[in-house]
XYZ file of C-alpha atoms in Angstrom:
418
model
C 0.000 0.000 0.000
C 1.322 3.442 -0.961
C 0.680 6.293 1.446
C 0.009 9.408 -0.621
C -0.322 12.222 1.866
C 0.522 13.360 5.383
C -3.120 13.199 6.516
C -3.259 9.492 5.735
C 0.029 8.774 7.534
C -1.014 10.780 10.615
C -4.367 9.062 10.874
C -2.797 5.652 10.380
C -0.333 6.332 13.193
C -3.193 7.447 15.439
C -5.134 4.298 14.624
C -2.135 2.098 15.372
C -1.682 3.905 18.674
C -5.280 3.327 19.634
C -5.002 -0.372 18.758
C -1.787 -0.591 20.729
C -3.380 0.958 23.788
C -6.347 -1.405 23.456
C -4.079 -4.420 23.240
C -2.089 -3.196 26.211
C -5.277 -2.737 28.211
C -6.402 -6.320 27.629
C -2.984 -7.940 27.773
C -2.693 -10.775 30.296
C 0.397 -12.680 31.298
C 1.058 -15.850 29.377
C -0.823 -18.758 30.937
C 1.638 -21.062 32.656
C -0.966 -22.998 34.632
C -0.372 -26.701 34.003
C -4.108 -27.353 33.570
C -4.671 -24.290 31.416
C -6.526 -21.041 31.940
C -10.038 -19.777 31.351
C -10.109 -16.308 29.796
C -13.203 -14.179 30.371
C -13.461 -11.076 28.210
C -14.873 -7.810 29.641
C -18.375 -8.399 28.294
C -18.503 -12.110 29.149
C -19.912 -13.855 32.250
C -18.144 -16.151 34.663
C -19.673 -19.550 33.925
C -20.224 -22.232 36.559
C -21.918 -25.624 36.568
C -24.538 -27.144 38.848
C -24.921 -30.933 38.831
C -27.742 -31.879 41.184
C -30.605 -34.339 41.521
C -33.459 -32.353 39.997
C -35.948 -35.175 39.392
C -36.988 -38.296 41.279
C -36.992 -39.026 44.999
C -34.050 -36.765 45.793
C -35.532 -33.692 44.093
C -36.238 -31.848 47.386
C -32.561 -32.085 48.300
C -31.327 -31.171 44.813
C -33.662 -28.189 44.534
C -32.601 -26.967 47.963
C -28.982 -27.170 46.832
C -29.703 -25.182 43.684
C -31.669 -22.548 45.585
C -28.890 -22.053 48.129
C -26.294 -21.625 45.388
C -28.527 -19.064 43.675
C -29.004 -17.282 47.000
C -25.244 -16.983 47.532
C -24.928 -15.543 44.015
C -27.862 -13.171 44.525
C -26.262 -11.860 47.729
C -23.261 -10.870 45.607
C -25.651 -8.983 43.319
C -25.217 -11.675 40.705
C -21.638 -10.788 39.850
C -18.011 -11.387 40.739
C -15.026 -9.187 39.857
C -17.271 -7.068 37.652
C -18.607 -10.019 35.643
C -22.088 -11.520 35.849
C -22.288 -15.046 37.231
C -24.077 -17.595 35.050
C -24.843 -21.181 36.045
C -25.532 -24.162 33.795
C -27.635 -26.893 35.442
C -27.679 -30.610 34.750
C -29.736 -33.357 36.404
C -27.601 -36.217 37.794
C -30.704 -38.385 38.432
C -29.120 -39.747 41.634
C -27.352 -42.412 39.577
C -23.874 -43.213 38.284
C -25.066 -42.914 34.685
C -26.826 -39.622 35.348
C -23.753 -38.239 37.076
C -21.522 -39.290 34.190
C -23.798 -37.817 31.508
C -24.225 -34.535 33.370
C -20.501 -34.227 34.015
C -19.688 -34.874 30.353
C -22.061 -32.091 29.284
C -20.540 -29.629 31.730
C -16.971 -30.641 30.877
C -17.735 -30.014 27.183
C -18.087 -26.286 27.916
C -14.510 -24.928 28.154
C -15.687 -21.751 29.926
C -17.122 -23.534 32.962
C -14.659 -22.958 35.786
C -16.138 -25.051 38.591
C -19.091 -27.341 39.295
C -21.314 -27.588 42.365
C -22.428 -31.166 42.819
C -23.457 -33.834 43.090
C -26.482 -34.461 45.312
C -26.049 -38.238 45.494
C -22.764 -39.957 46.289
C -23.246 -42.651 43.655
C -23.598 -39.946 40.994
C -20.297 -38.477 42.160
C -18.300 -41.680 41.657
C -18.366 -41.192 37.882
C -18.798 -37.425 37.731
C -15.780 -36.670 39.922
C -13.466 -38.706 37.683
C -14.759 -37.055 34.498
C -14.455 -33.538 35.865
C -11.079 -34.252 37.449
C -9.677 -35.437 34.134
C -11.159 -32.334 32.476
C -9.223 -30.128 34.892
C -12.291 -28.861 36.739
C -13.093 -28.669 40.425
C -16.316 -30.081 41.842
C -17.603 -29.179 45.296
C -20.442 -31.146 46.871
C -22.601 -30.183 49.816
C -24.364 -33.540 50.196
C -21.994 -36.383 49.232
C -21.035 -38.191 52.416
C -19.795 -41.530 51.053
C -16.379 -42.191 52.628
C -15.078 -43.653 49.345
C -15.132 -40.229 47.679
C -12.338 -38.754 49.785
C -10.481 -40.730 52.448
C -10.831 -43.643 54.794
C -8.396 -43.960 57.670
C -6.363 -40.952 56.439
C -5.690 -42.674 53.106
C -7.092 -41.948 49.657
C -10.296 -43.938 49.186
C -11.359 -45.939 46.143
C -13.376 -43.188 44.434
C -11.143 -40.212 45.251
C -10.052 -37.950 42.383
C -8.015 -34.787 42.585
C -10.127 -31.645 42.360
C -13.083 -33.095 44.258
C -14.164 -31.329 47.468
C -17.080 -31.417 49.870
C -18.344 -29.004 52.499
C -20.430 -31.702 54.155
C -18.880 -34.321 56.395
C -17.253 -37.631 55.578
C -19.915 -40.288 56.160
C -17.436 -42.483 57.977
C -18.013 -40.163 60.929
C -21.770 -40.828 60.794
C -21.222 -44.586 60.936
C -18.742 -44.177 63.770
C -21.094 -41.941 65.787
C -24.005 -44.354 65.291
C -21.873 -47.259 66.538
C -20.612 -45.301 69.544
C -24.130 -44.237 70.497
C -25.496 -47.773 70.192
C -22.681 -49.385 72.163
C -21.683 -46.736 74.696
C -24.954 -44.894 75.368
C -27.602 -47.535 74.753
C -25.499 -50.478 75.893
C -26.384 -52.638 72.870
C -24.023 -55.430 71.852
C -25.628 -57.097 68.791
C -26.114 -55.042 65.621
C -27.326 -55.446 62.058
C -26.731 -53.074 59.142
C -28.687 -52.548 55.950
C -27.559 -50.788 52.778
C -28.658 -50.649 49.151
C -25.273 -51.341 47.578
C -24.361 -47.815 46.499
C -21.327 -45.857 47.640
C -23.212 -43.810 50.215
C -25.182 -46.461 52.082
C -22.486 -49.100 51.839
C -19.767 -46.727 53.048
C -21.749 -45.666 56.108
C -22.615 -49.275 56.948
C -18.991 -50.371 56.699
C -17.883 -47.524 58.963
C -20.530 -48.505 61.525
C -19.508 -52.152 61.431
C -15.796 -51.423 61.848
C -16.375 -49.120 64.810
C -18.896 -51.440 66.444
C -16.499 -54.388 66.269
C -13.644 -52.265 67.649
C -15.801 -51.170 70.589
C -16.469 -54.800 71.483
C -19.848 -55.335 69.851
C -20.901 -57.996 67.365
C -22.310 -57.352 63.896
C -24.646 -60.285 63.414
C -26.016 -59.350 59.976
C -24.852 -57.213 57.043
C -27.935 -56.908 54.871
C -28.540 -55.460 51.415
C -31.717 -54.371 49.660
C -31.963 -53.252 46.050
C -33.055 -49.797 45.031
C -36.732 -49.975 44.215
C -37.406 -53.025 46.408
C -40.883 -53.079 47.900
C -40.996 -56.481 49.568
C -38.913 -56.038 52.717
C -40.240 -59.072 54.576
C -37.349 -61.429 53.643
C -34.636 -59.132 55.004
C -36.771 -58.274 58.038
C -37.197 -61.966 58.838
C -33.421 -62.362 58.604
C -32.939 -59.478 61.021
C -35.402 -61.057 63.437
C -33.621 -64.407 63.188
C -30.250 -62.756 63.865
C -31.546 -61.513 67.241
C -30.008 -58.132 66.587
C -30.749 -55.418 69.126
C -30.172 -52.497 66.744
C -30.464 -51.893 63.018
C -28.294 -49.226 61.379
C -30.129 -48.336 58.151
C -28.664 -45.362 56.222
C -31.154 -45.879 53.366
C -32.780 -43.460 50.926
C -36.425 -42.371 51.394
C -38.253 -44.843 49.126
C -36.688 -47.968 50.583
C -36.587 -46.659 54.162
C -40.275 -45.693 54.139
C -41.303 -49.142 52.909
C -38.988 -50.894 55.344
C -40.394 -49.015 58.334
C -43.981 -49.652 57.272
C -43.465 -53.400 57.029
C -41.258 -53.591 60.108
C -44.058 -52.143 62.256
C -46.246 -55.075 61.168
C -43.839 -57.628 62.706
C -44.328 -57.993 66.481
C -41.034 -59.863 66.936
C -39.186 -56.695 65.851
C -41.075 -54.321 68.112
C -38.065 -53.845 70.408
C -35.526 -53.349 67.609
C -33.705 -50.012 67.972
C -33.406 -48.154 64.673
C -30.785 -45.588 63.718
C -30.086 -43.839 60.428
C -28.062 -40.997 58.923
C -29.636 -37.810 57.609
C -30.837 -38.845 54.132
C -34.345 -39.037 55.636
C -34.053 -35.681 57.365
C -36.559 -33.541 55.468
C -40.174 -32.553 56.004
C -41.590 -34.478 53.007
C -39.829 -37.682 54.046
C -40.772 -37.360 57.712
C -44.367 -36.803 56.662
C -44.266 -39.953 54.535
C -42.740 -41.971 57.389
C -45.209 -40.656 59.954
C -46.015 -42.882 62.920
C -43.918 -45.733 61.474
C -40.805 -43.697 62.207
C -41.518 -42.867 65.844
C -38.483 -43.738 67.931
C -36.046 -43.639 64.994
C -32.653 -42.152 65.869
C -30.791 -39.877 63.440
C -27.088 -39.061 63.364
C -27.003 -35.436 62.250
C -24.456 -32.687 61.847
C -24.781 -30.088 64.612
C -24.155 -26.511 63.582
C -22.104 -24.571 66.147
C -23.392 -21.104 65.210
C -27.165 -21.239 65.396
C -27.492 -17.480 64.853
C -25.750 -17.628 61.477
C -27.903 -20.577 60.465
C -31.079 -18.785 61.539
C -30.134 -15.742 59.454
C -29.495 -17.913 56.417
C -32.810 -19.714 56.865
C -34.580 -16.359 57.098
C -32.880 -15.134 53.905
C -33.755 -18.390 52.120
C -37.410 -18.151 53.103
C -37.565 -14.480 52.118
C -36.131 -15.305 48.694
C -38.177 -18.424 47.919
C -41.341 -17.988 49.967
C -40.923 -21.163 52.021
C -38.301 -22.636 54.343
C -35.663 -25.028 52.982
C -36.853 -28.626 52.791
C -33.565 -30.156 53.866
C -30.763 -29.045 56.219
C -28.168 -29.507 53.474
C -29.038 -26.014 52.221
C -26.459 -24.595 54.621
C -23.667 -26.819 53.274
C -24.596 -25.725 49.736
C -24.397 -22.082 50.729
C -20.895 -22.649 52.101
C -19.908 -24.613 48.985
C -20.994 -21.715 46.796
C -19.029 -19.192 48.808
C -15.734 -21.077 49.073
C -15.721 -21.508 45.283
C -16.505 -17.866 44.618
C -13.874 -16.717 47.096
C -11.283 -19.034 45.555
C -12.021 -17.637 42.089
C -11.631 -14.109 43.448
C -8.280 -15.067 44.958
C -6.677 -16.585 41.848
C -8.210 -14.557 39.008
C -5.779 -12.253 37.196
C -7.486 -9.115 35.938
C -6.317 -6.811 33.176
C -7.041 -3.041 33.248
C -9.995 -3.424 30.861
C -11.630 -6.136 32.993
C -10.540 -9.269 31.170
C -10.033 -12.150 33.619
C -7.755 -15.141 33.492
C -8.387 -18.045 35.890
C -5.864 -20.868 36.113
C -7.496 -24.244 36.656
C -4.667 -25.650 38.791
C -4.461 -22.375 40.679
C -8.148 -22.706 41.541
C -7.629 -26.246 42.797
C -4.689 -25.111 44.898
C -6.713 -22.267 46.394
C -9.450 -24.671 47.460
C -6.978 -27.159 48.936
C -5.449 -24.249 50.862
C -8.817 -23.153 52.278
C -8.261 -22.716 55.995
C -10.612 -21.509 58.730
C -13.152 -20.197 56.223
C -16.049 -18.736 58.257
C -18.980 -20.760 56.953
C -22.469 -20.988 58.426
C -21.786 -24.681 59.119
C -18.629 -23.838 61.033
C -14.994 -23.207 60.198
C -14.008 -24.878 56.910
C -10.500 -26.166 56.247
C -9.904 -28.479 53.281
C -7.452 -31.351 53.612
C -5.463 -33.060 50.855
C -8.418 -35.316 49.997
C -10.968 -32.517 49.718
C -12.745 -32.957 53.050
C -13.503 -29.448 54.271
C -16.080 -29.868 57.051
C -15.597 -30.232 60.749
C -17.882 -29.895 63.714
C -20.212 -31.503 66.163
C -22.599 -34.412 65.627
C -25.988 -34.748 67.267
C -28.098 -37.799 67.934
C -31.721 -36.809 67.315
C -34.858 -38.861 67.950
C -38.078 -38.698 65.936
C -40.905 -38.704 68.471
C -43.516 -36.281 67.131
C -44.544 -36.655 63.457
C -46.746 -33.558 63.672
C -43.721 -31.417 64.588
C -41.860 -32.429 61.413
C -38.248 -31.452 60.806
C -38.224 -28.622 63.348
C -39.424 -31.006 66.026
C -36.789 -33.573 65.117
C -33.980 -31.009 65.180
C -35.146 -29.777 68.581
C -35.131 -33.269 70.084
C -31.417 -33.801 70.569
C -30.680 -36.710 72.882
C -26.902 -36.655 72.672
C -24.073 -34.455 71.401
C -20.632 -35.608 70.272
C -17.864 -33.036 70.398
C -15.576 -32.769 67.342
C -12.175 -34.390 67.361
C -9.459 -32.028 68.704
């Protein structure tokens, strides 16, 4: 190109200067993160994934998770570092296949930085591997299966780097149930019942190990299939075993049917029943009704009741009804530790362009220490377990009082490990 006059040369130089300033304003350091970086231009949103159980029996829990995440975002006015926050939701169907399919869809979007999920532990066994290999982080507020993080301070069978949880390791639930049965109730013969998935099996195994170590005897390790309706065969086996207590960390459909049929068997009328918190919601307690009277629950005990009350009030104000499941508080904490970690590692250019290193984000979450959550102080260990705190033993005595009545009827409190 031939420049024919001074006006053309001057304007060209001005244009080049403007372009140079623009490039300088958006220039970011070269990405050296070993997992790569996500670049978010000034007019683009920060994209995040939600992988929860949004249909089927676990819908109340999944919806509560989603609502709490949205509430945490809304309290930040829907933005972070000057960029709007956008979430992409997938239904994990509370199954391994559903978790895998949802994770693959989220991993296919290169702009998604982190994922909140899953609701069900069995959905996480596949999803956590897929998202780990895609360089993402996934933070769950409901997965309690011990196999997803660590057992005995060693990496468990389903642990993958980049997976975190703000709820507790279910091994603690099994241990607390065993301690309560043996030490407080003085029972020496126990049976367990699981449905074969990572969550129920992991809790049952933790109970059995602790119960044996305390000096008790596990006389039956039973299994039912998901969807089973005829519980009489396993109930007859429990009766024959002469067990004094049944630890049954089952999901609502199977647990409701089991309790209904158990109450029809006089030879099991003195059997003590104890479960985790998968049944701890108003809809489930309503379905269980009188059949559940006397059932013990091992439940997380929040140390700061004022903070929890404020969150519950904000949730109800936003959605018009109280949360259906106590896991909403863990989800709120999960949302906030992710958003804070992004804020910590994001590199911002003068014009607002962001660069987020995927490994840097993982490192920030692993380095989370004494984060002031509503569920207590959160510190993430090398396996992604971030929760700590007290455990309560609750007893269901008044069906009309629902979840509030159950939570108010604490019969024992276990202090956290030092």
